Amino acid sequence: MDKLFGIPMDGLALTLAAILAVLLVPVLWTLLFNRIMFRIGLRNIPRRKAQSALIVLGLMLSTLIMTSAFGFGDSLNYSIKSDIYRELGPIDETITVKGQDEESGGLALFPESDYVGLAVQVAGEPAIETLVPALEAPAAVRAGDRNAPGAALMGLPTDQEMQELRAANGTALPDLDENEVLVNEALAEELELASGDTVEVFAGPQPLEITVAGVVPDGGLAGTEPRMLAPLEAVQELTGAGDRLSAIFVSNRGDAEAGVEETGAAVEALEAATAGTGLSVEATKQDGLSGAEEVANAFTSIFMILGLFSVMVGVLLIFLIFVMLAAERKPEMGISRAVGTKRRHLIQSFLSEGALYSLLAAAVGAGLGVLVSWLLIGTVGRIFATLEPGWTFSFDITPWSLIAGYSLGMIITFTTVLFSSWRVSRLNIVAAIRDVPEPENRRLRGRSTVIALLALVGGAALSAVAWQQIWGSAFWLGTSAVIVAAAVLVRRFVASERVAYSLAGGGLLAWWFGSFWLDDRVERIYELSGGFEMFFLSGVMLVAGAVWLVMYNAQSVLSLATVIFRRSRSLAPVIKTATSYPLAYPFRTGLTLGMFALIVFSLVMMSVISESFSGDEEAIREYAGGYMVQGSANPNNPPQNLEAAISEDPELRDRVAGFATVSTAPAEVREAGGESEFAEATLQGVDEDFLRENEFPIKVRAEGYENDREVWEALRDDPNLAVVSAMNVRMENAFIVGDTGFQLKSVSYEQDTMRPTEITARNPQTGEETQYTVIGVLDFARTFDIYTSEAGLERYAGMAVPPNQYLFRLKSGAEEVATARELESAFVTNGLQASSMTAEFEEQNSTNDTFNTLLQAFMGLGLLVGIAALGVISIRSVVERRQQIGMLRAIGFKRRMVQAAFMIEYSFIAVVGIAIGLVLGISLAYLLLTDDQIAGTGAAFSLPVTQLAVIVGIAYLAALVATYWPARRAANIPVAEALRYE
């Protein structure tokens, strides 16, 4: 990627590297001027190699996530750009009739004299190298029993110099005889053609037998979709176009890549030369490359935001590791302080150790991040290969992305290390030497009170400003800070620790879950819903609240479990022993619970939402509007008397119940009465059958219309009315990449009713304006389409517009795919391309499911950290409790009881963490999917029981595997050795 969020990648990488260098200054200072503390810090790393390996595994995650996200973005950007260069070749700009697009019902033509005049005017322009006039016409092709209804016939001058079009057998465009064509590789592959083959071409009312003179490589003027190439004059004669053209292709000075740099000057010259001609200049290649950058940025953002769950888990692990290291070395640190070591020396020691851990982990994380990004782009390539067989995805990562990924991951890790080192250095010397709990420090209590007051005031101020400015994330972060700060103050002055933090946990849960109730009743709360980042923020706050609530009330629940198993001579002491240690250290236990809960929460949310959007039969019918087979035909040779043709065909007569036709026209549209600029849209003129039979649901109806049927009947009766797609109105929390096209700013998709709204549609070719009144918003967002009746479209176009889309209703039991194939076969001369809407819907869902699985796998990397955390805890707890283990064995505990106690202890942590994530994930998904903002989008809350069972099972089994060896090791410690341990 050249830029991320509008910031040049080289500048971003250098800035992050500079910040990292500043953060490492204290470590460098320690190395140069206090080597004793530096060596004391480093000597602990090789002492316990297994523990050090687990620490590196946990610390590497931030770098892995960031590097893989950047690498994936680089690869996606590189792959799309490579495809664009391959597809367009030397073509940099394209000139067509204004408003022309693929859905506008055929290619609008313009006189060849416009090209002649343009060529004269830009002849001296240094940025422009070549102009090529062209005429492209839809032309269905049949070769034996194979059909290519979507093929095209391209006419080009035989003396054009933009690109040599020469087949492998040496035949070039000037060499073609009458009724000979060159075909590109796409068409040759689809119809299995070779030089000398004869095909039937349907570019007009009568078929024409044409010989394939050769096969040319795809790309550039040859295109990447099925295409035939012939001399321009021959195509003009065959299609009856006369001396008219459909496009002018422009190649800038330089090769296929260097020519893009001349786009600005070339477009400026071309627009000046085409002014007043009704022609439009499109920077085809530059727009495609910009789109590639946008797509890469969007996917990088998605992976980074979802990866924040794993990054947060990594931060918690770093903090947990240093807390446990401090607990292990507490007497050592106390003695060091007693003999004259300053607090800053302890910080330097821990910081040196943490810096080496971080450097090693960042290097490992960067390397694995490259590997993960390679796997991601390979998987995405396989996903898109089913949709666009011509697309290729290649791995590519730039040095700047590596530097940025390494530096950002290292900054996150080392900042946490820095804070952790400062925190663990705060100790009472006497308590540390005796290895007893820290006494209450009045000074620290006063400091925490001041911090809580500042957090309360700061959170309230942030919330107030965010309320006024409509900053979603800032508002929810500020209000959450107020809840937490209030709990600290309650603990300080009013209630016990358990009551205060239970209130804080419950308050966070109530506030975040209650927001779904509030946004239906308070408009500003609805406006503060935020964007995609709220997924991460809500997860962190909900998990924090749940962990607080559980940890400060776990004793009551475990007491009940102890009572239940009190009669078991083996289980009762084991359960009591297993649960007492985690509860004796609530801080470290809470951190571990939070790690597991965060990862499970994110995975469960993704699973439930993905399952809920998969759609059932009813959702598919709504998606298709009841027209289960849909298609398009050659506008130059549309089907004639379609109803009679269907009734005369016994196969179709038994399958097709009826059909609707749709006519389209390009338009420039804006909301009337406002100052918004015109934006591109497509006007759809629908026939009587569509208005009477369609099942497309309407999400927002104008006032005065009781149901959807009344809206469609009004469109039938009044040509001044229109209905718009969901893409044409505001979507508060939509994640849309690229141009949003025409939008009604006064109407939101989340509304139920609207006021009738006036829009102005301007004809891009004539400049004439037509007024429509919008009375509804469709509940689907497939395209930027505006629907009116056939008469309504005729008002805009000034004449009847022939249909180019055909929608078929099927009889009960008719198979969609077979019907689509039968329709294509029956109307092959008209170039009819039909498709099953169920197959299309399921293909999209399959792609979405595969991509969601990919995201879940990416997010599941955080589970490695949770496992590493349990591994570190279990190893450390065995070391810390050797004497306790010896005493338990001495008073009668058997080895299996010791092992069982440790396994139950770790299972308690894993199970509670998994349960918190599972319950929160399902609850939030339910509230989200049943909210009014989502209702009607085809989503229906559904639990993927099997997938959730797999997530829970993998998480729990992985936790058991990580802790089995330390538990077994604890059980095998000799009694005498354990009792003598100091």
PDB file of C-alpha atoms in Angstrom, residues 525-632:
ATOM      1  CA  ILE A 525     -28.144   7.875  21.694  1.00  0.00           C
ATOM      2  CA  TYR A 526     -29.083   6.379  18.352  1.00  0.00           C
ATOM      3  CA  GLU A 527     -26.865   8.919  16.586  1.00  0.00           C
ATOM      4  CA  LEU A 528     -24.004   7.942  18.909  1.00  0.00           C
ATOM      5  CA  SER A 529     -24.127   4.312  17.834  1.00  0.00           C
ATOM      6  CA  GLY A 530     -20.643   4.662  16.364  1.00  0.00           C
ATOM      7  CA  GLY A 531     -19.026   2.539  13.700  1.00  0.00           C
ATOM      8  CA  PHE A 532     -17.176  -0.736  13.314  1.00  0.00           C
ATOM      9  CA  GLU A 533     -14.775   0.134  16.130  1.00  0.00           C
ATOM     10  CA  MET A 534     -17.645  -0.193  18.615  1.00  0.00           C
ATOM     11  CA  PHE A 535     -17.424  -3.971  18.225  1.00  0.00           C
ATOM     12  CA  PHE A 536     -14.034  -3.907  19.940  1.00  0.00           C
ATOM     13  CA  LEU A 537     -14.928  -1.254  22.518  1.00  0.00           C
ATOM     14  CA  SER A 538     -18.169  -2.955  23.547  1.00  0.00           C
ATOM     15  CA  GLY A 539     -16.396  -6.300  23.863  1.00  0.00           C
ATOM     16  CA  VAL A 540     -13.707  -4.903  26.154  1.00  0.00           C
ATOM     17  CA  MET A 541     -16.205  -3.085  28.400  1.00  0.00           C
ATOM     18  CA  LEU A 542     -18.650  -5.971  28.632  1.00  0.00           C
ATOM     19  CA  VAL A 543     -15.896  -8.463  29.428  1.00  0.00           C
ATOM     20  CA  ALA A 544     -14.398  -6.115  32.044  1.00  0.00           C
ATOM     21  CA  GLY A 545     -17.800  -5.731  33.703  1.00  0.00           C
ATOM     22  CA  ALA A 546     -18.500  -9.465  33.663  1.00  0.00           C
ATOM     23  CA  VAL A 547     -15.064 -10.365  35.059  1.00  0.00           C
ATOM     24  CA  TRP A 548     -15.447  -7.900  37.916  1.00  0.00           C
ATOM     25  CA  LEU A 549     -18.897  -9.224  38.713  1.00  0.00           C
ATOM     26  CA  VAL A 550     -17.744 -12.838  38.642  1.00  0.00           C
ATOM     27  CA  MET A 551     -14.472 -12.427  40.534  1.00  0.00           C
ATOM     28  CA  TYR A 552     -15.983 -10.474  43.419  1.00  0.00           C
ATOM     29  CA  ASN A 553     -18.851 -12.933  43.812  1.00  0.00           C
ATOM     30  CA  ALA A 554     -17.178 -16.221  42.923  1.00  0.00           C
ATOM     31  CA  GLN A 555     -16.683 -17.207  46.557  1.00  0.00           C
ATOM     32  CA  SER A 556     -20.434 -17.485  47.123  1.00  0.00           C
ATOM     33  CA  VAL A 557     -20.890 -19.766  44.113  1.00  0.00           C
ATOM     34  CA  LEU A 558     -17.893 -21.928  45.008  1.00  0.00           C
ATOM     35  CA  SER A 559     -19.108 -22.261  48.587  1.00  0.00           C
ATOM     36  CA  LEU A 560     -22.264 -23.802  47.181  1.00  0.00           C
ATOM     37  CA  ALA A 561     -20.193 -26.252  45.120  1.00  0.00           C
ATOM     38  CA  THR A 562     -18.200 -27.196  48.213  1.00  0.00           C
ATOM     39  CA  VAL A 563     -21.428 -27.897  50.108  1.00  0.00           C
ATOM     40  CA  ILE A 564     -22.728 -30.086  47.268  1.00  0.00           C
ATOM     41  CA  PHE A 565     -19.584 -32.270  47.266  1.00  0.00           C
ATOM     42  CA  ARG A 566     -18.940 -32.138  51.020  1.00  0.00           C
ATOM     43  CA  ARG A 567     -19.711 -35.862  51.466  1.00  0.00           C
ATOM     44  CA  SER A 568     -17.050 -36.916  48.952  1.00  0.00           C
ATOM     45  CA  ARG A 569     -13.830 -37.674  50.839  1.00  0.00           C
ATOM     46  CA  SER A 570     -11.706 -37.102  47.739  1.00  0.00           C
ATOM     47  CA  LEU A 571     -13.579 -34.409  45.787  1.00  0.00           C
ATOM     48  CA  ALA A 572     -14.412 -32.038  48.669  1.00  0.00           C
ATOM     49  CA  PRO A 573     -10.806 -31.245  49.682  1.00  0.00           C
ATOM     50  CA  VAL A 574      -9.661 -31.247  46.043  1.00  0.00           C
ATOM     51  CA  ILE A 575     -12.312 -28.691  44.981  1.00  0.00           C
ATOM     52  CA  LYS A 576     -11.672 -26.484  47.994  1.00  0.00           C
ATOM     53  CA  THR A 577      -7.918 -26.563  47.414  1.00  0.00           C
ATOM     54  CA  ALA A 578      -8.255 -26.022  43.651  1.00  0.00           C
ATOM     55  CA  THR A 579     -10.423 -22.927  43.968  1.00  0.00           C
ATOM     56  CA  SER A 580      -8.767 -21.263  46.938  1.00  0.00           C
ATOM     57  CA  TYR A 581      -5.553 -20.346  45.091  1.00  0.00           C
ATOM     58  CA  PRO A 582      -7.195 -18.512  42.138  1.00  0.00           C
ATOM     59  CA  LEU A 583      -9.442 -16.587  44.511  1.00  0.00           C
ATOM     60  CA  ALA A 584      -6.486 -15.689  46.711  1.00  0.00           C
ATOM     61  CA  TYR A 585      -4.986 -13.835  43.736  1.00  0.00           C
ATOM     62  CA  PRO A 586      -8.024 -12.142  42.161  1.00  0.00           C
ATOM     63  CA  PHE A 587      -6.004  -9.713  40.064  1.00  0.00           C
ATOM     64  CA  ARG A 588      -3.998 -12.278  38.110  1.00  0.00           C
ATOM     65  CA  THR A 589      -6.985 -14.637  37.907  1.00  0.00           C
ATOM     66  CA  GLY A 590      -9.152 -11.816  36.591  1.00  0.00           C
ATOM     67  CA  LEU A 591      -6.590 -10.972  33.913  1.00  0.00           C
ATOM     68  CA  THR A 592      -6.549 -14.580  32.729  1.00  0.00           C
ATOM     69  CA  LEU A 593     -10.342 -14.769  32.728  1.00  0.00           C
ATOM     70  CA  GLY A 594     -10.429 -11.575  30.690  1.00  0.00           C
ATOM     71  CA  MET A 595      -8.073 -13.032  28.073  1.00  0.00           C
ATOM     72  CA  PHE A 596     -10.159 -16.126  27.498  1.00  0.00           C
ATOM     73  CA  ALA A 597     -13.427 -14.206  27.630  1.00  0.00           C
ATOM     74  CA  LEU A 598     -12.321 -11.588  25.070  1.00  0.00           C
ATOM     75  CA  ILE A 599     -11.244 -14.120  22.470  1.00  0.00           C
ATOM     76  CA  VAL A 600     -14.257 -16.390  22.941  1.00  0.00           C
ATOM     77  CA  PHE A 601     -16.557 -13.349  22.869  1.00  0.00           C
ATOM     78  CA  SER A 602     -15.186 -12.181  19.523  1.00  0.00           C
ATOM     79  CA  LEU A 603     -15.333 -15.659  17.970  1.00  0.00           C
ATOM     80  CA  VAL A 604     -18.871 -16.289  19.208  1.00  0.00           C
ATOM     81  CA  MET A 605     -20.099 -12.908  17.943  1.00  0.00           C
ATOM     82  CA  MET A 606     -18.674 -13.561  14.487  1.00  0.00           C
ATOM     83  CA  SER A 607     -20.156 -17.069  14.382  1.00  0.00           C
ATOM     84  CA  VAL A 608     -23.664 -16.029  15.423  1.00  0.00           C
ATOM     85  CA  ILE A 609     -23.806 -13.014  13.116  1.00  0.00           C
ATOM     86  CA  SER A 610     -22.502 -15.047  10.172  1.00  0.00           C
ATOM     87  CA  GLU A 611     -25.079 -17.771  10.801  1.00  0.00           C
ATOM     88  CA  SER A 612     -27.896 -15.252  11.216  1.00  0.00           C
ATOM     89  CA  PHE A 613     -27.210 -13.645   7.856  1.00  0.00           C
ATOM     90  CA  SER A 614     -27.096 -16.949   5.972  1.00  0.00           C
ATOM     91  CA  GLY A 615     -30.772 -16.595   5.046  1.00  0.00           C
ATOM     92  CA  ASP A 616     -33.590 -19.103   4.572  1.00  0.00           C
ATOM     93  CA  GLU A 617     -35.992 -19.719   1.703  1.00  0.00           C
ATOM     94  CA  GLU A 618     -38.078 -16.673   2.593  1.00  0.00           C
ATOM     95  CA  ALA A 619     -35.007 -14.438   2.680  1.00  0.00           C
ATOM     96  CA  ILE A 620     -33.945 -15.704  -0.755  1.00  0.00           C
ATOM     97  CA  ARG A 621     -37.401 -14.953  -2.219  1.00  0.00           C
ATOM     98  CA  GLU A 622     -37.226 -11.428  -0.805  1.00  0.00           C
ATOM     99  CA  TYR A 623     -33.740 -11.048  -2.264  1.00  0.00           C
ATOM    100  CA  ALA A 624     -35.112 -12.049  -5.679  1.00  0.00           C
ATOM    101  CA  GLY A 625     -38.441 -10.281  -5.259  1.00  0.00           C
ATOM    102  CA  GLY A 626     -40.197 -13.545  -6.145  1.00  0.00           C
ATOM    103  CA  TYR A 627     -38.487 -13.647  -9.561  1.00  0.00           C
ATOM    104  CA  MET A 628     -36.292 -16.685  -9.031  1.00  0.00           C
ATOM    105  CA  VAL A 629     -34.629 -16.551 -12.465  1.00  0.00           C
ATOM    106  CA  GLN A 630     -33.364 -13.243 -13.793  1.00  0.00           C
ATOM    107  CA  GLY A 631     -31.390 -12.276 -16.845  1.00  0.00           C
ATOM    108  CA  SER A 632     -30.465  -9.747 -19.506  1.00  0.00           C
TER     109      SER A 632
END
